[in-house]
């Protein structure tokens, strides 16, 4: 049986999660997924949470007088008491496009004393599944919100409203996360995090859908940053479409293929625009990847936290090598080099648009 307290894995090469003690309802291998797909889902969730948990702990550890509180897996029962003594509220995490709660619920289980997770999902079936899974796991620090992003951004219950109206009202939170947030959902989540001055760890998906018309405006929302505004929208749209590389489920060696390497660079272009936009509004930012890279073709991660005065030592990522396919071969693009990196990616985008990238699902060339 589960104790309801998350645990780090002590015997699995330093990984964050020991799946042997995870409640069955929170393990994708215990659900409807086949064995291979469940293994990849495990890898995706673990890779995302490897980036998310340090941010949660970094936020949770900060007190008003600058003291540090150990909230990690070895903190013990005193962590909650120390937080209460400092009058600290739980870190409020919003899982955008949460689906059935694979990532958000596991995060709630891993950090029960220091975080509260809101799972935002508009599909009723997925919400019902997530609620059932949370109940079976005995989680008291997670809530499923069956609503769209704009409803969450402008609504909320009386106890968690930010007041006012529009995108600046609604629910306050400290960190936004997503695993494969489709198309413009990533950009909506990013903007809402920026409005709230919340940190973010987002894994985008469906890059080509960022080209879709926005509310009948006749234009796409990207690019948004100053550095990428120099790029023609048509050229940017072509790069975004080329980022939508997909592979057969049985292909685990796609990372070695030229088409994937081109698509990876295209993903970096789109995400460099996103992170540059955040950096222009007072955020420290990072672009990195889910590891292992072959857990999913959509393996980019964008990470950021509000730091308008450029003074904070931000959350430190778990150790991991470069993926070898980023700008200048870098595994992560840091804030200090973001302007130069964005310019380099802009040049890469201009070169990439003449390449052919095959979409293996439709056999079409873009």
mmCIF file of C-alpha atoms in Angstrom:
data_model
loop_
_atom_site.group_PDB
_atom_site.id
_atom_site.type_symbol
_atom_site.label_atom_id
_atom_site.label_comp_id
_atom_site.label_asym_id
_atom_site.label_seq_id
_atom_site.Cartn_x
_atom_site.Cartn_y
_atom_site.Cartn_z
ATOM 1 C CA UNK A 1 0.000 0.000 0.000
ATOM 2 C CA UNK A 2 1.028 3.597 -0.538
ATOM 3 C CA UNK A 3 2.032 5.823 2.359
ATOM 4 C CA UNK A 4 0.909 8.848 0.375
ATOM 5 C CA UNK A 5 4.414 10.290 0.575
ATOM 6 C CA UNK A 6 6.549 10.535 -2.543
ATOM 7 C CA UNK A 7 9.998 9.004 -2.552
ATOM 8 C CA UNK A 8 13.136 9.466 -4.528
ATOM 9 C CA UNK A 9 14.641 6.407 -6.119
ATOM 10 C CA UNK A 10 17.761 5.339 -4.196
ATOM 11 C CA UNK A 11 18.630 2.310 -6.301
ATOM 12 C CA UNK A 12 17.925 3.356 -9.893
ATOM 13 C CA UNK A 13 20.921 5.427 -10.965
ATOM 14 C CA UNK A 14 19.841 8.675 -9.350
ATOM 15 C CA UNK A 15 16.445 8.876 -11.039
ATOM 16 C CA UNK A 16 13.716 10.904 -9.388
ATOM 17 C CA UNK A 17 11.018 8.239 -9.241
ATOM 18 C CA UNK A 18 11.045 4.695 -7.947
ATOM 19 C CA UNK A 19 8.138 3.256 -9.912
ATOM 20 C CA UNK A 20 8.001 0.168 -7.676
ATOM 21 C CA UNK A 21 6.476 2.253 -4.868
ATOM 22 C CA UNK A 22 4.263 4.549 -6.956
ATOM 23 C CA UNK A 23 0.538 3.898 -6.338
ATOM 24 C CA UNK A 24 -0.822 1.729 -9.175
ATOM 25 C CA UNK A 25 -3.402 4.359 -10.138
ATOM 26 C CA UNK A 26 -0.580 6.860 -10.827
ATOM 27 C CA UNK A 27 1.565 4.504 -12.903
ATOM 28 C CA UNK A 28 0.848 4.549 -16.666
ATOM 29 C CA UNK A 29 1.979 0.928 -16.765
ATOM 30 C CA UNK A 30 -1.028 0.040 -14.622
ATOM 31 C CA UNK A 31 -3.587 1.512 -17.006
ATOM 32 C CA UNK A 32 -4.848 0.893 -20.513
ATOM 33 C CA UNK A 33 -1.575 1.593 -22.327
ATOM 34 C CA UNK A 34 0.402 -1.186 -23.957
ATOM 35 C CA UNK A 35 3.784 -2.103 -22.496
ATOM 36 C CA UNK A 36 5.939 -0.131 -24.962
ATOM 37 C CA UNK A 37 3.768 2.959 -24.868
ATOM 38 C CA UNK A 38 3.553 2.803 -21.067
ATOM 39 C CA UNK A 39 7.340 2.674 -20.841
ATOM 40 C CA UNK A 40 7.687 5.746 -23.053
ATOM 41 C CA UNK A 41 5.007 7.541 -21.029
ATOM 42 C CA UNK A 42 6.923 6.742 -17.860
ATOM 43 C CA UNK A 43 10.060 8.206 -19.405
ATOM 44 C CA UNK A 44 8.218 11.347 -20.536
ATOM 45 C CA UNK A 45 6.655 11.929 -17.119
ATOM 46 C CA UNK A 46 9.897 11.329 -15.280
ATOM 47 C CA UNK A 47 11.835 13.601 -17.651
ATOM 48 C CA UNK A 48 9.290 16.402 -17.201
ATOM 49 C CA UNK A 49 9.273 16.061 -13.413
ATOM 50 C CA UNK A 50 13.091 16.033 -13.357
ATOM 51 C CA UNK A 51 12.744 19.637 -14.530
ATOM 52 C CA UNK A 52 9.619 20.521 -12.524
ATOM 53 C CA UNK A 53 10.563 19.269 -9.054
ATOM 54 C CA UNK A 54 13.668 21.489 -8.685
ATOM 55 C CA UNK A 55 11.503 24.509 -9.534
ATOM 56 C CA UNK A 56 8.855 23.479 -6.979
ATOM 57 C CA UNK A 57 11.530 22.996 -4.327
ATOM 58 C CA UNK A 58 13.208 26.296 -5.258
ATOM 59 C CA UNK A 59 9.925 28.181 -4.840
ATOM 60 C CA UNK A 60 8.989 26.285 -1.685
ATOM 61 C CA UNK A 61 12.367 26.855 -0.064
ATOM 62 C CA UNK A 62 12.122 30.630 -0.189
ATOM 63 C CA UNK A 63 10.963 32.412 2.960
ATOM 64 C CA UNK A 64 10.342 36.138 3.357
ATOM 65 C CA UNK A 65 13.671 36.572 5.153
ATOM 66 C CA UNK A 66 15.590 34.551 2.579
ATOM 67 C CA UNK A 67 16.090 31.409 4.669
ATOM 68 C CA UNK A 68 16.112 28.019 3.020
ATOM 69 C CA UNK A 69 13.800 25.168 4.026
ATOM 70 C CA UNK A 70 14.657 21.654 2.916
ATOM 71 C CA UNK A 71 11.572 20.277 1.150
ATOM 72 C CA UNK A 72 13.294 17.479 -0.746
ATOM 73 C CA UNK A 73 12.643 13.758 -0.501
ATOM 74 C CA UNK A 74 14.829 13.409 2.604
ATOM 75 C CA UNK A 75 13.360 16.406 4.455
ATOM 76 C CA UNK A 76 11.229 14.262 6.716
ATOM 77 C CA UNK A 77 8.064 15.239 8.635
ATOM 78 C CA UNK A 78 9.620 18.496 9.911
ATOM 79 C CA UNK A 79 9.362 20.139 6.476
ATOM 80 C CA UNK A 80 5.633 20.831 6.792
ATOM 81 C CA UNK A 81 6.048 22.175 10.342
ATOM 82 C CA UNK A 82 8.856 24.506 9.238
ATOM 83 C CA UNK A 83 6.703 25.823 6.429
ATOM 84 C CA UNK A 84 3.791 26.407 8.816
ATOM 85 C CA UNK A 85 6.099 28.247 11.233
ATOM 86 C CA UNK A 86 7.088 30.564 8.368
ATOM 87 C CA UNK A 87 3.443 31.002 7.333
ATOM 88 C CA UNK A 88 4.189 29.711 3.844
ATOM 89 C CA UNK A 89 1.345 28.561 1.622
ATOM 90 C CA UNK A 90 1.763 25.466 -0.545
ATOM 91 C CA UNK A 91 3.316 26.053 -3.948
ATOM 92 C CA UNK A 92 0.347 26.210 -6.327
ATOM 93 C CA UNK A 93 1.130 24.334 -9.540
ATOM 94 C CA UNK A 94 -1.190 24.360 -12.567
ATOM 95 C CA UNK A 95 -0.917 21.445 -14.995
ATOM 96 C CA UNK A 96 -2.198 22.842 -18.306
ATOM 97 C CA UNK A 97 -3.874 20.333 -20.616
ATOM 98 C CA UNK A 98 -3.498 17.777 -17.844
ATOM 99 C CA UNK A 99 -5.407 14.965 -19.560
ATOM 100 C CA UNK A 100 -5.948 12.163 -17.079
ATOM 101 C CA UNK A 101 -3.329 13.596 -14.743
ATOM 102 C CA UNK A 102 -0.224 11.535 -15.455
ATOM 103 C CA UNK A 103 2.214 14.335 -14.620
ATOM 104 C CA UNK A 104 0.272 16.534 -12.217
ATOM 105 C CA UNK A 105 -0.973 13.773 -9.935
ATOM 106 C CA UNK A 106 2.455 12.195 -9.685
ATOM 107 C CA UNK A 107 3.921 15.583 -8.774
ATOM 108 C CA UNK A 108 1.285 15.957 -6.032
ATOM 109 C CA UNK A 109 2.287 12.546 -4.706
ATOM 110 C CA UNK A 110 6.014 13.336 -4.809
ATOM 111 C CA UNK A 111 5.665 16.632 -2.918
ATOM 112 C CA UNK A 112 2.586 16.244 -0.678
ATOM 113 C CA UNK A 113 3.744 18.664 2.025
ATOM 114 C CA UNK A 114 4.766 21.598 -0.141
ATOM 115 C CA UNK A 115 2.636 21.796 -3.272
ATOM 116 C CA UNK A 116 -0.979 21.851 -4.384
ATOM 117 C CA UNK A 117 -1.684 20.868 -7.989
ATOM 118 C CA UNK A 118 -4.592 22.116 -10.092
ATOM 119 C CA UNK A 119 -5.149 19.920 -13.129
ATOM 120 C CA UNK A 120 -6.672 21.975 -15.921
ATOM 121 C CA UNK A 121 -8.443 19.890 -18.571
ATOM 122 C CA UNK A 122 -11.516 20.601 -20.687
ATOM 123 C CA UNK A 123 -12.434 17.012 -21.674
ATOM 124 C CA UNK A 124 -14.978 15.570 -19.254
ATOM 125 C CA UNK A 125 -13.863 11.959 -19.747
ATOM 126 C CA UNK A 126 -10.251 12.801 -18.933
ATOM 127 C CA UNK A 127 -11.347 14.829 -15.900
ATOM 128 C CA UNK A 128 -13.383 11.907 -14.569
ATOM 129 C CA UNK A 129 -10.395 9.602 -15.019
ATOM 130 C CA UNK A 130 -8.073 12.028 -13.246
ATOM 131 C CA UNK A 131 -10.459 12.410 -10.299
ATOM 132 C CA UNK A 132 -10.727 8.634 -9.977
ATOM 133 C CA UNK A 133 -6.958 8.221 -10.077
ATOM 134 C CA UNK A 134 -6.440 10.940 -7.454
ATOM 135 C CA UNK A 135 -9.028 9.347 -5.165
ATOM 136 C CA UNK A 136 -7.510 5.884 -5.523
ATOM 137 C CA UNK A 137 -4.066 7.307 -4.694
ATOM 138 C CA UNK A 138 -5.450 9.095 -1.625
ATOM 139 C CA UNK A 139 -4.261 12.519 -2.765
ATOM 140 C CA UNK A 140 -5.578 15.524 -0.831
ATOM 141 C CA UNK A 141 -3.349 18.121 -2.510
ATOM 142 C CA UNK A 142 -4.716 17.935 -6.052
ATOM 143 C CA UNK A 143 -7.841 19.292 -7.709
ATOM 144 C CA UNK A 144 -9.225 18.643 -11.192
ATOM 145 C CA UNK A 145 -10.673 21.708 -12.928
ATOM 146 C CA UNK A 146 -12.772 20.740 -15.950
ATOM 147 C CA UNK A 147 -12.556 24.000 -17.876
ATOM 148 C CA UNK A 148 -10.763 25.679 -20.757
ATOM 149 C CA UNK A 149 -7.754 27.931 -20.323
ATOM 150 C CA UNK A 150 -9.677 31.178 -20.823
ATOM 151 C CA UNK A 151 -12.278 30.082 -18.232
ATOM 152 C CA UNK A 152 -9.539 29.338 -15.728
ATOM 153 C CA UNK A 153 -7.760 32.615 -16.544
ATOM 154 C CA UNK A 154 -10.813 34.772 -15.936
ATOM 155 C CA UNK A 155 -12.814 32.714 -13.449
ATOM 156 C CA UNK A 156 -12.145 30.757 -10.309
ATOM 157 C CA UNK A 157 -13.886 30.237 -7.002
ATOM 158 C CA UNK A 158 -14.277 33.021 -4.455
ATOM 159 C CA UNK A 159 -11.397 31.685 -2.365
ATOM 160 C CA UNK A 160 -8.858 31.615 -5.191
ATOM 161 C CA UNK A 161 -9.829 34.535 -7.414
ATOM 162 C CA UNK A 162 -7.291 37.225 -8.183
ATOM 163 C CA UNK A 163 -10.098 39.757 -8.639
ATOM 164 C CA UNK A 164 -11.025 42.079 -11.465
ATOM 165 C CA UNK A 165 -11.833 40.707 -14.887
ATOM 166 C CA UNK A 166 -10.116 39.584 -18.056
ATOM 167 C CA UNK A 167 -6.904 37.587 -18.407
ATOM 168 C CA UNK A 168 -5.426 39.263 -15.349
ATOM 169 C CA UNK A 169 -8.121 37.998 -12.992
ATOM 170 C CA UNK A 170 -8.908 34.432 -12.026
ATOM 171 C CA UNK A 171 -6.718 32.040 -10.055
ATOM 172 C CA UNK A 172 -3.300 32.868 -8.642
ATOM 173 C CA UNK A 173 -0.585 30.237 -8.954
ATOM 174 C CA UNK A 174 3.194 29.881 -8.650
ATOM 175 C CA UNK A 175 4.181 27.477 -11.429
ATOM 176 C CA UNK A 176 2.655 26.345 -14.705
ATOM 177 C CA UNK A 177 3.596 22.995 -16.240
ATOM 178 C CA UNK A 178 2.517 20.983 -19.262
ATOM 179 C CA UNK A 179 3.370 17.742 -21.011
ATOM 180 C CA UNK A 180 2.689 17.981 -24.746
ATOM 181 C CA UNK A 181 0.439 21.032 -24.626
ATOM 182 C CA UNK A 182 -0.931 21.228 -28.147
ATOM 183 C CA UNK A 183 -0.249 24.195 -30.418
ATOM 184 C CA UNK A 184 -1.414 27.512 -29.032
ATOM 185 C CA UNK A 185 -2.237 26.012 -25.624
ATOM 186 C CA UNK A 186 1.480 26.332 -24.888
ATOM 187 C CA UNK A 187 1.364 30.022 -25.807
ATOM 188 C CA UNK A 188 -1.805 30.629 -23.789
ATOM 189 C CA UNK A 189 -0.247 28.908 -20.772
ATOM 190 C CA UNK A 190 2.966 30.877 -21.208
ATOM 191 C CA UNK A 191 1.107 34.189 -21.398
ATOM 192 C CA UNK A 192 -0.985 33.398 -18.340
ATOM 193 C CA UNK A 193 2.158 32.450 -16.394
ATOM 194 C CA UNK A 194 3.687 35.789 -17.404
ATOM 195 C CA UNK A 195 0.564 37.704 -16.347
ATOM 196 C CA UNK A 196 0.729 35.964 -12.944
ATOM 197 C CA UNK A 197 4.549 36.271 -12.800
ATOM 198 C CA UNK A 198 4.562 32.520 -12.261
ATOM 199 C CA UNK A 199 7.398 30.212 -13.236
ATOM 200 C CA UNK A 200 6.845 27.759 -16.083
ATOM 201 C CA UNK A 201 8.088 24.367 -17.296
ATOM 202 C CA UNK A 202 6.311 23.591 -20.566
ATOM 203 C CA UNK A 203 6.718 20.769 -23.071
ATOM 204 C CA UNK A 204 5.115 21.934 -26.351
ATOM 205 C CA UNK A 205 3.520 19.774 -29.004
ATOM 206 C CA UNK A 206 1.829 20.213 -32.418
ATOM 207 C CA UNK A 207 4.088 23.071 -33.474
ATOM 208 C CA UNK A 208 2.386 23.457 -36.834
ATOM 209 C CA UNK A 209 -0.833 24.453 -35.110
ATOM 210 C CA UNK A 210 0.685 27.722 -33.926
ATOM 211 C CA UNK A 211 -0.041 28.885 -37.479
ATOM 212 C CA UNK A 212 -3.790 28.642 -36.917
ATOM 213 C CA UNK A 213 -5.926 31.747 -37.079
ATOM 214 C CA UNK A 214 -6.531 33.322 -33.659
ATOM 215 C CA UNK A 215 -10.189 34.094 -32.942
ATOM 216 C CA UNK A 216 -10.850 35.180 -36.526
ATOM 217 C CA UNK A 217 -8.105 37.787 -36.408
ATOM 218 C CA UNK A 218 -6.696 36.745 -39.759
ATOM 219 C CA UNK A 219 -3.229 36.217 -38.325
ATOM 220 C CA UNK A 220 -1.206 33.713 -36.338
ATOM 221 C CA UNK A 221 -0.014 34.586 -32.844
ATOM 222 C CA UNK A 222 3.673 33.835 -33.476
ATOM 223 C CA UNK A 223 6.331 35.112 -33.759
ATOM 224 C CA UNK A 224 5.949 37.470 -30.802
ATOM 225 C CA UNK A 225 9.458 38.404 -29.670
ATOM 226 C CA UNK A 226 11.323 41.423 -30.921
ATOM 227 C CA UNK A 227 14.241 39.392 -32.241
ATOM 228 C CA UNK A 228 12.014 37.070 -34.285
ATOM 229 C CA UNK A 229 9.773 39.856 -35.521
ATOM 230 C CA UNK A 230 12.449 40.337 -38.179
ATOM 231 C CA UNK A 231 11.395 37.017 -39.685
ATOM 232 C CA UNK A 232 8.554 36.944 -42.194
ATOM 233 C CA UNK A 233 5.458 35.256 -40.801
ATOM 234 C CA UNK A 234 5.280 32.972 -43.815
ATOM 235 C CA UNK A 235 8.846 31.810 -43.221
ATOM 236 C CA UNK A 236 8.179 31.309 -39.502
ATOM 237 C CA UNK A 237 5.037 29.316 -40.342
ATOM 238 C CA UNK A 238 7.094 27.044 -42.585
ATOM 239 C CA UNK A 239 9.609 26.404 -39.835
ATOM 240 C CA UNK A 240 6.806 25.675 -37.330
ATOM 241 C CA UNK A 241 5.256 23.170 -39.747
ATOM 242 C CA UNK A 242 8.634 21.505 -40.295
ATOM 243 C CA UNK A 243 8.939 21.057 -36.516
ATOM 244 C CA UNK A 244 6.023 18.603 -36.585
ATOM 245 C CA UNK A 245 8.184 15.533 -37.139
ATOM 246 C CA UNK A 246 6.409 12.283 -36.272
ATOM 247 C CA UNK A 247 7.506 8.660 -36.298
ATOM 248 C CA UNK A 248 5.915 5.200 -36.198
ATOM 249 C CA UNK A 249 5.397 3.940 -32.661
ATOM 250 C CA UNK A 250 7.941 1.168 -33.228
ATOM 251 C CA UNK A 251 10.787 3.514 -34.252
ATOM 252 C CA UNK A 252 13.107 4.067 -31.276
ATOM 253 C CA UNK A 253 16.089 5.205 -33.366
ATOM 254 C CA UNK A 254 14.463 8.301 -34.867
ATOM 255 C CA UNK A 255 16.932 10.572 -33.040
ATOM 256 C CA UNK A 256 19.641 9.401 -35.452
ATOM 257 C CA UNK A 257 17.725 10.486 -38.535
ATOM 258 C CA UNK A 258 18.453 13.672 -40.418
ATOM 259 C CA UNK A 259 14.773 14.616 -40.571
ATOM 260 C CA UNK A 260 14.527 14.580 -36.788
ATOM 261 C CA UNK A 261 17.639 16.727 -36.420
ATOM 262 C CA UNK A 262 16.136 19.295 -38.781
ATOM 263 C CA UNK A 263 12.807 19.155 -36.932
ATOM 264 C CA UNK A 264 14.604 19.570 -33.617
ATOM 265 C CA UNK A 265 16.232 22.757 -34.855
ATOM 266 C CA UNK A 266 12.836 23.972 -36.040
ATOM 267 C CA UNK A 267 11.377 23.280 -32.587
ATOM 268 C CA UNK A 268 14.223 25.321 -31.134
ATOM 269 C CA UNK A 269 13.340 28.233 -33.426
ATOM 270 C CA UNK A 270 9.693 28.307 -32.318
ATOM 271 C CA UNK A 271 10.626 27.883 -28.661
ATOM 272 C CA UNK A 272 13.390 30.485 -28.874
ATOM 273 C CA UNK A 273 10.721 32.952 -29.985
ATOM 274 C CA UNK A 274 8.607 31.961 -26.983
ATOM 275 C CA UNK A 275 11.448 32.216 -24.473
ATOM 276 C CA UNK A 276 12.779 35.419 -26.034
ATOM 277 C CA UNK A 277 9.310 36.925 -25.586
ATOM 278 C CA UNK A 278 9.389 35.931 -21.912
ATOM 279 C CA UNK A 279 12.933 37.253 -21.494
ATOM 280 C CA UNK A 280 11.853 40.583 -22.953
ATOM 281 C CA UNK A 281 9.287 40.761 -20.143
ATOM 282 C CA UNK A 282 11.616 40.120 -17.218
ATOM 283 C CA UNK A 283 12.031 36.347 -17.202
ATOM 284 C CA UNK A 284 15.117 34.209 -16.876
ATOM 285 C CA UNK A 285 14.690 31.409 -19.399
ATOM 286 C CA UNK A 286 16.127 28.105 -20.495
ATOM 287 C CA UNK A 287 15.484 25.741 -23.410
ATOM 288 C CA UNK A 288 16.361 22.117 -22.798
ATOM 289 C CA UNK A 289 15.021 18.638 -23.601
ATOM 290 C CA UNK A 290 13.303 15.598 -22.183
ATOM 291 C CA UNK A 291 15.789 12.760 -21.753
ATOM 292 C CA UNK A 292 16.140 10.217 -23.205
ATOM 293 C CA UNK A 293 15.401 12.050 -26.431
ATOM 294 C CA UNK A 294 13.728 9.009 -27.977
ATOM 295 C CA UNK A 295 10.971 8.974 -25.353
ATOM 296 C CA UNK A 296 9.070 11.280 -27.737
ATOM 297 C CA UNK A 297 9.820 13.265 -30.911
ATOM 298 C CA UNK A 298 8.336 16.362 -29.210
ATOM 299 C CA UNK A 299 11.018 16.528 -26.545
ATOM 300 C CA UNK A 300 11.677 20.252 -26.081
ATOM 301 C CA UNK A 301 11.243 21.910 -22.687
ATOM 302 C CA UNK A 302 10.980 25.646 -22.060
ATOM 303 C CA UNK A 303 11.703 26.778 -18.500
ATOM 304 C CA UNK A 304 11.444 30.249 -17.010
ATOM 305 C CA UNK A 305 10.999 32.223 -13.810
ATOM 306 C CA UNK A 306 10.355 35.887 -13.140
ATOM 307 C CA UNK A 307 13.612 37.730 -12.581
ATOM 308 C CA UNK A 308 13.221 41.322 -13.845
ATOM 309 C CA UNK A 309 16.386 42.537 -12.137
ATOM 310 C CA UNK A 310 18.490 39.537 -13.248
ATOM 311 C CA UNK A 311 19.572 38.842 -9.682
ATOM 312 C CA UNK A 312 18.159 35.437 -8.775
ATOM 313 C CA UNK A 313 20.078 32.203 -8.823
ATOM 314 C CA UNK A 314 17.294 30.129 -10.274
ATOM 315 C CA UNK A 315 16.355 26.490 -9.847
ATOM 316 C CA UNK A 316 19.200 24.243 -10.897
ATOM 317 C CA UNK A 317 18.301 21.484 -13.377
ATOM 318 C CA UNK A 318 19.159 17.864 -12.728
ATOM 319 C CA UNK A 319 22.422 16.843 -14.351
ATOM 320 C CA UNK A 320 22.079 15.853 -17.980
ATOM 321 C CA UNK A 321 24.193 16.036 -21.112
ATOM 322 C CA UNK A 322 23.522 18.185 -24.121
ATOM 323 C CA UNK A 323 21.289 16.700 -26.760
ATOM 324 C CA UNK A 324 23.702 17.588 -29.518
ATOM 325 C CA UNK A 325 21.078 18.982 -31.841
ATOM 326 C CA UNK A 326 20.496 22.459 -30.447
ATOM 327 C CA UNK A 327 21.994 25.716 -31.588
ATOM 328 C CA UNK A 328 25.774 25.309 -31.671
ATOM 329 C CA UNK A 329 25.279 21.820 -30.285
ATOM 330 C CA UNK A 330 24.098 23.148 -26.917
ATOM 331 C CA UNK A 331 21.827 20.999 -24.795
ATOM 332 C CA UNK A 332 20.322 24.054 -23.139
ATOM 333 C CA UNK A 333 20.100 27.704 -24.104
ATOM 334 C CA UNK A 334 20.588 29.918 -21.052
ATOM 335 C CA UNK A 335 19.439 33.486 -20.448
ATOM 336 C CA UNK A 336 22.947 34.929 -20.717
ATOM 337 C CA UNK A 337 23.217 33.791 -24.310
ATOM 338 C CA UNK A 338 19.583 34.081 -25.312
ATOM 339 C CA UNK A 339 19.957 37.101 -27.573
ATOM 340 C CA UNK A 340 22.877 35.593 -29.448
ATOM 341 C CA UNK A 341 21.240 32.158 -29.459
ATOM 342 C CA UNK A 342 17.999 33.598 -30.818
ATOM 343 C CA UNK A 343 19.863 35.362 -33.581
ATOM 344 C CA UNK A 344 21.688 32.143 -34.420
ATOM 345 C CA UNK A 345 18.399 30.256 -34.528
ATOM 346 C CA UNK A 346 16.910 32.946 -36.706
ATOM 347 C CA UNK A 347 19.708 32.335 -39.178
ATOM 348 C CA UNK A 348 19.120 28.586 -38.851
ATOM 349 C CA UNK A 349 15.434 29.137 -39.603
ATOM 350 C CA UNK A 350 16.238 30.959 -42.806
ATOM 351 C CA UNK A 351 18.435 28.026 -43.852
ATOM 352 C CA UNK A 352 15.975 25.356 -42.687
ATOM 353 C CA UNK A 353 13.040 26.555 -44.755
ATOM 354 C CA UNK A 354 14.714 25.271 -47.934
ATOM 355 C CA UNK A 355 15.036 21.728 -46.539
ATOM 356 C CA UNK A 356 12.500 18.982 -47.006
ATOM 357 C CA UNK A 357 11.138 17.371 -43.876
ATOM 358 C CA UNK A 358 8.980 14.294 -44.204
ATOM 359 C CA UNK A 359 5.929 13.755 -42.030
ATOM 360 C CA UNK A 360 5.896 9.990 -41.630
ATOM 361 C CA UNK A 361 2.247 9.881 -40.607
ATOM 362 C CA UNK A 362 0.939 11.400 -43.829
ATOM 363 C CA UNK A 363 3.943 10.808 -46.101
ATOM 364 C CA UNK A 364 3.744 14.415 -47.161
ATOM 365 C CA UNK A 365 6.660 16.771 -47.558
ATOM 366 C CA UNK A 366 6.601 20.244 -46.053
#
